[in-house]
């Protein structure tokens, strides 16, 4: 570790987050399941393969246009499980509540968790609640863990991308990240800026029905955004990834806010989008399946995997140039999820 103390940037999903994982976590816990560093762990059992994932949510503010910390926590873990191609089934929920937190707000958050679980078709079957003294936490933190089953010999993970594969994005970038920033800073920007928080397991099921053997990688680009997720895939697979700036979908309201604040939408968080690396022969079928679902209505092909520049993401710019799209050292915005 290059730093003597933990900084906010260590939780951003960027290079410092990777350093924290690789220098401290992996040496202590390393095993073949963990070392893949996918969104969920794939575990062999006597009855088949199980996907398991856990995530903690510390978003500030707790309530925002398009959702709150409760449905965000459910959707986030459901999505991590779905990115392995698994069918999410059961979740746990752990709450750390600061003394003095309003019961009315807690009731609203729990109700949104229940609604999100019902919408995703999962059950919250275990949980824990701790209350800490005033000032020992910031209002409310939530941890969710979940399990799901993987059908047959389906194998989807970040190391599967191959040169020639197409890179698909299921919709517009940066909606969640810019919504949180807009709310946190009290900017009162365009009312169209709202979180994209949603469970994607139904969308993944639709994609797998269209091309069960053609989907190599699925990733939800949360912390660190699309750019970080693509870099992780490129490094894990040993391929280069080339994307086209003119193909990247961003809502006008979100783009305007990004320009105003100097934020690159490629690095802003998403909570209801996925990246899919698919066999070129299946790309049109997967894209059509995405567009049949409201959550994939704005889906598009944004680039391809290539044998050139392995481990690197390169963007063809709108003016005809090329630039490297690297991981940020830290994050543009902390406590985004």
C-alpha positions as a Python dict, from the first residue, in 0.01 Angstrom:
ca = {
    (1, 'X'): (0, 0, 0),
    (2, 'X'): (127, 345, -92),
    (3, 'X'): (-88, 515, 173),
    (4, 'X'): (-61, 488, 551),
    (5, 'X'): (-430, 560, 607),
    (6, 'X'): (-756, 475, 432),
    (7, 'X'): (-901, 754, 220),
    (8, 'X'): (-1244, 798, 62),
    (9, 'X'): (-1087, 714, -274),
    (10, 'X'): (-1014, 361, -151),
    (11, 'X'): (-1391, 298, -174),
    (12, 'X'): (-1441, 454, -515),
    (13, 'X'): (-1399, 150, -737),
    (14, 'X'): (-1091, 301, -906),
    (15, 'X'): (-721, 216, -890),
    (16, 'X'): (-696, 275, -514),
    (17, 'X'): (-987, 36, -456),
    (18, 'X'): (-804, -227, -660),
    (19, 'X'): (-487, -163, -462),
    (20, 'X'): (-676, -213, -135),
    (21, 'X'): (-820, -541, -262),
    (22, 'X'): (-498, -676, -413),
    (23, 'X'): (-256, -570, -137),
    (24, 'X'): (-462, -639, 175),
    (25, 'X'): (-776, -844, 104),
    (26, 'X'): (-654, -1102, -149),
    (27, 'X'): (-332, -1201, 35),
    (28, 'X'): (-538, -1275, 347),
    (29, 'X'): (-839, -1445, 187),
    (30, 'X'): (-711, -1566, -150),
    (31, 'X'): (-877, -1871, -300),
    (32, 'X'): (-984, -1973, -653),
    (33, 'X'): (-1339, -1845, -606),
    (34, 'X'): (-1242, -1503, -471),
    (35, 'X'): (-948, -1443, -705),
    (36, 'X'): (-1179, -1410, -1007),
    (37, 'X'): (-1308, -1084, -854),
    (38, 'X'): (-1639, -1104, -1038),
    (39, 'X'): (-1957, -930, -919),
    (40, 'X'): (-2061, -1254, -750),
    (41, 'X'): (-1877, -1567, -641),
    (42, 'X'): (-1966, -1889, -823),
    (43, 'X'): (-1960, -2184, -583),
    (44, 'X'): (-1992, -2552, -669),
    (45, 'X'): (-2243, -2755, -466),
    (46, 'X'): (-2381, -3106, -480),
    (47, 'X'): (-2697, -2979, -647),
    (48, 'X'): (-2533, -2744, -896),
    (49, 'X'): (-2361, -2407, -900),
    (50, 'X'): (-2460, -2121, -675),
    (51, 'X'): (-2384, -1750, -714),
    (52, 'X'): (-2325, -1558, -391),
    (53, 'X'): (-2272, -1184, -346),
    (54, 'X'): (-2264, -920, -74),
    (55, 'X'): (-2265, -541, -85),
    (56, 'X'): (-2289, -251, 160),
    (57, 'X'): (-2472, 73, 89),
    (58, 'X'): (-2378, 408, 241),
    (59, 'X'): (-2531, 644, -16),
    (60, 'X'): (-2578, 1010, 79),
    (61, 'X'): (-2854, 1134, 59),
    (62, 'X'): (-3069, 840, 163),
    (63, 'X'): (-3363, 954, -54),
    (64, 'X'): (-3322, 1072, -413),
    (65, 'X'): (-3529, 1098, -733),
    (66, 'X'): (-3582, 745, -860),
    (67, 'X'): (-3532, 562, -531),
    (68, 'X'): (-3372, 548, -189),
    (69, 'X'): (-3106, 346, -7),
    (70, 'X'): (-3354, 61, 50),
    (71, 'X'): (-3445, -32, -307),
    (72, 'X'): (-3088, 51, -411),
    (73, 'X'): (-2957, -212, -168),
    (74, 'X'): (-3194, -482, -297),
    (75, 'X'): (-3141, -400, -664),
    (76, 'X'): (-2764, -379, -626),
    (77, 'X'): (-2726, -729, -486),
    (78, 'X'): (-2983, -878, -724),
    (79, 'X'): (-2783, -731, -1012),
    (80, 'X'): (-2450, -862, -886),
    (81, 'X'): (-2595, -1213, -873),
    (82, 'X'): (-2756, -1177, -1217),
    (83, 'X'): (-2423, -1074, -1375),
    (84, 'X'): (-2306, -1436, -1345),
    (85, 'X'): (-2616, -1550, -1531),
    (86, 'X'): (-2770, -1680, -1208),
    (87, 'X'): (-3134, -1653, -1105),
    (88, 'X'): (-3139, -1454, -777),
    (89, 'X'): (-3353, -1620, -508),
    (90, 'X'): (-3278, -1513, -151),
    (91, 'X'): (-3133, -1205, 19),
    (92, 'X'): (-3031, -1107, 368),
    (93, 'X'): (-3045, -750, 500),
    (94, 'X'): (-2827, -600, 773),
    (95, 'X'): (-2898, -247, 902),
    (96, 'X'): (-2675, -18, 1107),
    (97, 'X'): (-2893, 266, 1235),
    (98, 'X'): (-2774, 581, 1407),
    (99, 'X'): (-2949, 676, 1729),
    (100, 'X'): (-3207, 947, 1659),
    (101, 'X'): (-3296, 826, 1308),
    (102, 'X'): (-3661, 899, 1224),
    (103, 'X'): (-3888, 593, 1245),
    (104, 'X'): (-4098, 734, 961),
    (105, 'X'): (-3793, 734, 732),
    (106, 'X'): (-3699, 381, 836),
    (107, 'X'): (-4052, 260, 759),
    (108, 'X'): (-4035, 418, 413),
    (109, 'X'): (-3698, 256, 341),
    (110, 'X'): (-3811, -89, 461),
    (111, 'X'): (-4125, -60, 247),
    (112, 'X'): (-3915, 21, -59),
    (113, 'X'): (-3692, -281, 12),
    (114, 'X'): (-3998, -505, 28),
    (115, 'X'): (-4135, -363, -296),
    (116, 'X'): (-3802, -399, -476),
    (117, 'X'): (-3767, -760, -358),
    (118, 'X'): (-4118, -841, -480),
    (119, 'X'): (-4046, -675, -815),
    (120, 'X'): (-3724, -876, -857),
    (121, 'X'): (-3888, -1202, -749),
    (122, 'X'): (-3660, -1259, -450),
    (123, 'X'): (-3725, -1310, -78),
    (124, 'X'): (-3548, -1140, 211),
    (125, 'X'): (-3506, -1438, 442),
    (126, 'X'): (-3253, -1325, 707),
    (127, 'X'): (-3132, -1005, 862),
    (128, 'X'): (-2978, -817, 1151),
    (129, 'X'): (-3021, -470, 1303),
    (130, 'X'): (-2771, -274, 1509),
    (131, 'X'): (-2820, 73, 1659),
    (132, 'X'): (-2509, 281, 1730),
    (133, 'X'): (-2479, 600, 1938),
    (134, 'X'): (-2551, 936, 1780),
    (135, 'X'): (-2249, 1041, 1575),
    (136, 'X'): (-2107, 688, 1543),
    (137, 'X'): (-2262, 644, 1195),
    (138, 'X'): (-2423, 867, 933),
    (139, 'X'): (-2796, 796, 971),
    (140, 'X'): (-2825, 451, 810),
    (141, 'X'): (-2602, 192, 642),
    (142, 'X'): (-2740, -126, 481),
    (143, 'X'): (-2568, -452, 385),
    (144, 'X'): (-2740, -699, 157),
    (145, 'X'): (-2616, -1046, 64),
    (146, 'X'): (-2780, -1284, -178),
    (147, 'X'): (-2771, -1623, -346),
    (148, 'X'): (-2898, -1761, -673),
    (149, 'X'): (-2866, -2072, -890),
    (150, 'X'): (-2688, -2099, -1222),
    (151, 'X'): (-2854, -2320, -1480),
    (152, 'X'): (-2661, -2596, -1656),
    (153, 'X'): (-2307, -2525, -1772),
    (154, 'X'): (-2357, -2153, -1823),
    (155, 'X'): (-2021, -1975, -1783),
    (156, 'X'): (-2028, -1595, -1772),
    (157, 'X'): (-1739, -1405, -1616),
    (158, 'X'): (-1501, -1116, -1678),
    (159, 'X'): (-1224, -1338, -1818),
    (160, 'X'): (-1431, -1465, -2112),
    (161, 'X'): (-1410, -1176, -2361),
    (162, 'X'): (-1249, -1261, -2694),
    (163, 'X'): (-1116, -1048, -2976),
    (164, 'X'): (-1398, -973, -3220),
    (165, 'X'): (-1674, -977, -2958),
    (166, 'X'): (-1920, -687, -2948),
    (167, 'X'): (-1960, -458, -2648),
    (168, 'X'): (-2321, -371, -2565),
    (169, 'X'): (-2456, -121, -2312),
    (170, 'X'): (-2817, -160, -2198),
    (171, 'X'): (-2895, 213, -2175),
    (172, 'X'): (-2788, 564, -2090),
    (173, 'X'): (-2487, 632, -1870),
    (174, 'X'): (-2443, 832, -1549),
    (175, 'X'): (-2809, 870, -1448),
    (176, 'X'): (-2759, 751, -1090),
    (177, 'X'): (-2429, 925, -1025),
    (178, 'X'): (-2545, 1264, -1145),
    (179, 'X'): (-2876, 1233, -958),
    (180, 'X'): (-2689, 1180, -631),
    (181, 'X'): (-2459, 1474, -700),
    (182, 'X'): (-2752, 1696, -796),
    (183, 'X'): (-2933, 1611, -471),
    (184, 'X'): (-2629, 1618, -245),
    (185, 'X'): (-2518, 1960, -358),
    (186, 'X'): (-2870, 2104, -378),
    (187, 'X'): (-2822, 2207, -741),
    (188, 'X'): (-3194, 2183, -834),
    (189, 'X'): (-3095, 2091, -1187),
    (190, 'X'): (-3331, 1957, -1455),
    (191, 'X'): (-3615, 1744, -1313),
    (192, 'X'): (-3537, 1474, -1572),
    (193, 'X'): (-3222, 1378, -1379),
    (194, 'X'): (-3317, 1073, -1173),
    (195, 'X'): (-3159, 747, -1066),
    (196, 'X'): (-3182, 443, -1291),
    (197, 'X'): (-3191, 204, -991),
    (198, 'X'): (-3357, -119, -1107),
    (199, 'X'): (-3325, -497, -1082),
    (200, 'X'): (-3179, -641, -1403),
    (201, 'X'): (-3237, -1014, -1353),
    (202, 'X'): (-3540, -1013, -1583),
    (203, 'X'): (-3340, -834, -1851),
    (204, 'X'): (-3058, -1089, -1820),
    (205, 'X'): (-3306, -1377, -1850),
    (206, 'X'): (-3440, -1223, -2172),
    (207, 'X'): (-3086, -1193, -2311),
    (208, 'X'): (-2999, -1552, -2223),
    (209, 'X'): (-3314, -1677, -2396),
    (210, 'X'): (-3207, -1496, -2712),
    (211, 'X'): (-2846, -1620, -2711),
    (212, 'X'): (-2777, -1878, -2437),
    (213, 'X'): (-2430, -1961, -2571),
    (214, 'X'): (-2327, -1621, -2702),
    (215, 'X'): (-2295, -1407, -2389),
    (216, 'X'): (-1938, -1403, -2259),
    (217, 'X'): (-1936, -1129, -1993),
    (218, 'X'): (-2197, -934, -1797),
    (219, 'X'): (-2111, -644, -1569),
    (220, 'X'): (-2312, -372, -1399),
    (221, 'X'): (-2107, -51, -1415),
    (222, 'X'): (-2170, 92, -1068),
    (223, 'X'): (-1882, 263, -884),
    (224, 'X'): (-1631, 386, -1141),
    (225, 'X'): (-1889, 372, -1419),
    (226, 'X'): (-1863, 220, -1766),
    (227, 'X'): (-1495, 309, -1805),
    (228, 'X'): (-1385, 123, -1492),
    (229, 'X'): (-1597, -183, -1570),
    (230, 'X'): (-1452, -205, -1923),
    (231, 'X'): (-1098, -177, -1786),
    (232, 'X'): (-1167, -460, -1541),
    (233, 'X'): (-1295, -678, -1826),
    (234, 'X'): (-999, -594, -2050),
    (235, 'X'): (-751, -682, -1774),
    (236, 'X'): (-929, -1005, -1675),
    (237, 'X'): (-967, -1127, -2034),
    (238, 'X'): (-634, -1006, -2170),
    (239, 'X'): (-799, -831, -2466),
    (240, 'X'): (-818, -470, -2573),
    (241, 'X'): (-1151, -292, -2586),
    (242, 'X'): (-1231, -21, -2838),
    (243, 'X'): (-1537, 200, -2790),
    (244, 'X'): (-1688, 474, -3004),
    (245, 'X'): (-1763, 807, -2840),
    (246, 'X'): (-2045, 882, -3083),
    (247, 'X'): (-2221, 559, -2980),
    (248, 'X'): (-2221, 626, -2604),
    (249, 'X'): (-2577, 702, -2484),
    (250, 'X'): (-2623, 989, -2235),
    (251, 'X'): (-2947, 1175, -2165),
    (252, 'X'): (-2934, 1544, -2258),
    (253, 'X'): (-3018, 1653, -1905),
    (254, 'X'): (-2743, 1432, -1761),
    (255, 'X'): (-2494, 1540, -2027),
    (256, 'X'): (-2565, 1905, -1948),
    (257, 'X'): (-2506, 1851, -1577),
    (258, 'X'): (-2184, 1660, -1649),
    (259, 'X'): (-2055, 1942, -1868),
    (260, 'X'): (-2150, 2204, -1611),
    (261, 'X'): (-1961, 2024, -1333),
    (262, 'X'): (-1671, 1882, -1533),
    (263, 'X'): (-1774, 1518, -1476),
    (264, 'X'): (-1698, 1254, -1739),
    (265, 'X'): (-2014, 1039, -1775),
    (266, 'X'): (-1796, 738, -1857),
    (267, 'X'): (-1686, 732, -1492),
    (268, 'X'): (-2018, 816, -1325),
    (269, 'X'): (-2211, 540, -1145),
    (270, 'X'): (-2506, 350, -1288),
    (271, 'X'): (-2747, 134, -1087),
    (272, 'X'): (-2980, -3, -1355),
    (273, 'X'): (-2754, -68, -1654),
    (274, 'X'): (-2534, -354, -1770),
    (275, 'X'): (-2244, -409, -2005),
    (276, 'X'): (-2255, -727, -2213),
    (277, 'X'): (-1965, -871, -2413),
    (278, 'X'): (-2118, -1105, -2668),
    (279, 'X'): (-2015, -1317, -2963),
    (280, 'X'): (-2043, -1100, -3275),
    (281, 'X'): (-2271, -1359, -3437),
    (282, 'X'): (-2523, -1312, -3154),
    (283, 'X'): (-2496, -936, -3111),
    (284, 'X'): (-2804, -841, -3313),
    (285, 'X'): (-3021, -1101, -3137),
    (286, 'X'): (-2906, -986, -2792),
    (287, 'X'): (-2957, -620, -2884),
    (288, 'X'): (-3310, -694, -3008),
    (289, 'X'): (-3387, -880, -2684),
    (290, 'X'): (-3261, -586, -2479),
    (291, 'X'): (-3475, -338, -2670),
    (292, 'X'): (-3789, -546, -2607),
    (293, 'X'): (-3758, -470, -2235),
    (294, 'X'): (-3827, -119, -2098),
    (295, 'X'): (-3499, -139, -1905),
    (296, 'X'): (-3311, -195, -2232),
    (297, 'X'): (-3500, 43, -2460),
    (298, 'X'): (-3189, 259, -2514),
    (299, 'X'): (-2949, -32, -2556),
    (300, 'X'): (-2678, -4, -2821),
    (301, 'X'): (-2349, -149, -2940),
    (302, 'X'): (-2071, 80, -2817),
    (303, 'X'): (-1759, -103, -2937),
    (304, 'X'): (-1573, -428, -2967),
    (305, 'X'): (-1303, -640, -2808),
    (306, 'X'): (-977, -652, -3002),
    (307, 'X'): (-641, -827, -3001),
    (308, 'X'): (-475, -484, -3010),
    (309, 'X'): (-362, -307, -2689),
    (310, 'X'): (-451, -597, -2452),
    (311, 'X'): (-564, -483, -2110),
    (312, 'X'): (-641, -133, -2238),
    (313, 'X'): (-960, 52, -2328),
    (314, 'X'): (-928, 295, -2620),
    (315, 'X'): (-1197, 534, -2742),
    (316, 'X'): (-1248, 658, -3096),
    (317, 'X'): (-1345, 1020, -3033),
    (318, 'X'): (-1622, 1207, -3209),
    (319, 'X'): (-1365, 1417, -3397),
    (320, 'X'): (-1177, 1114, -3531),
    (321, 'X'): (-898, 1086, -3276),
    (322, 'X'): (-815, 814, -3026),
    (323, 'X'): (-750, 829, -2653),
    (324, 'X'): (-689, 582, -2373),
    (325, 'X'): (-976, 544, -2129),
    (326, 'X'): (-796, 449, -1808),
    (327, 'X'): (-915, 378, -1455),
    (328, 'X'): (-931, 681, -1230),
    (329, 'X'): (-702, 668, -928),
    (330, 'X'): (-992, 756, -701),
    (331, 'X'): (-1352, 851, -764),
    (332, 'X'): (-1529, 1158, -895),
    (333, 'X'): (-1791, 1131, -622),
    (334, 'X'): (-1780, 935, -293),
    (335, 'X'): (-2072, 753, -127),
    (336, 'X'): (-2259, 703, -450),
    (337, 'X'): (-2411, 370, -346),
}
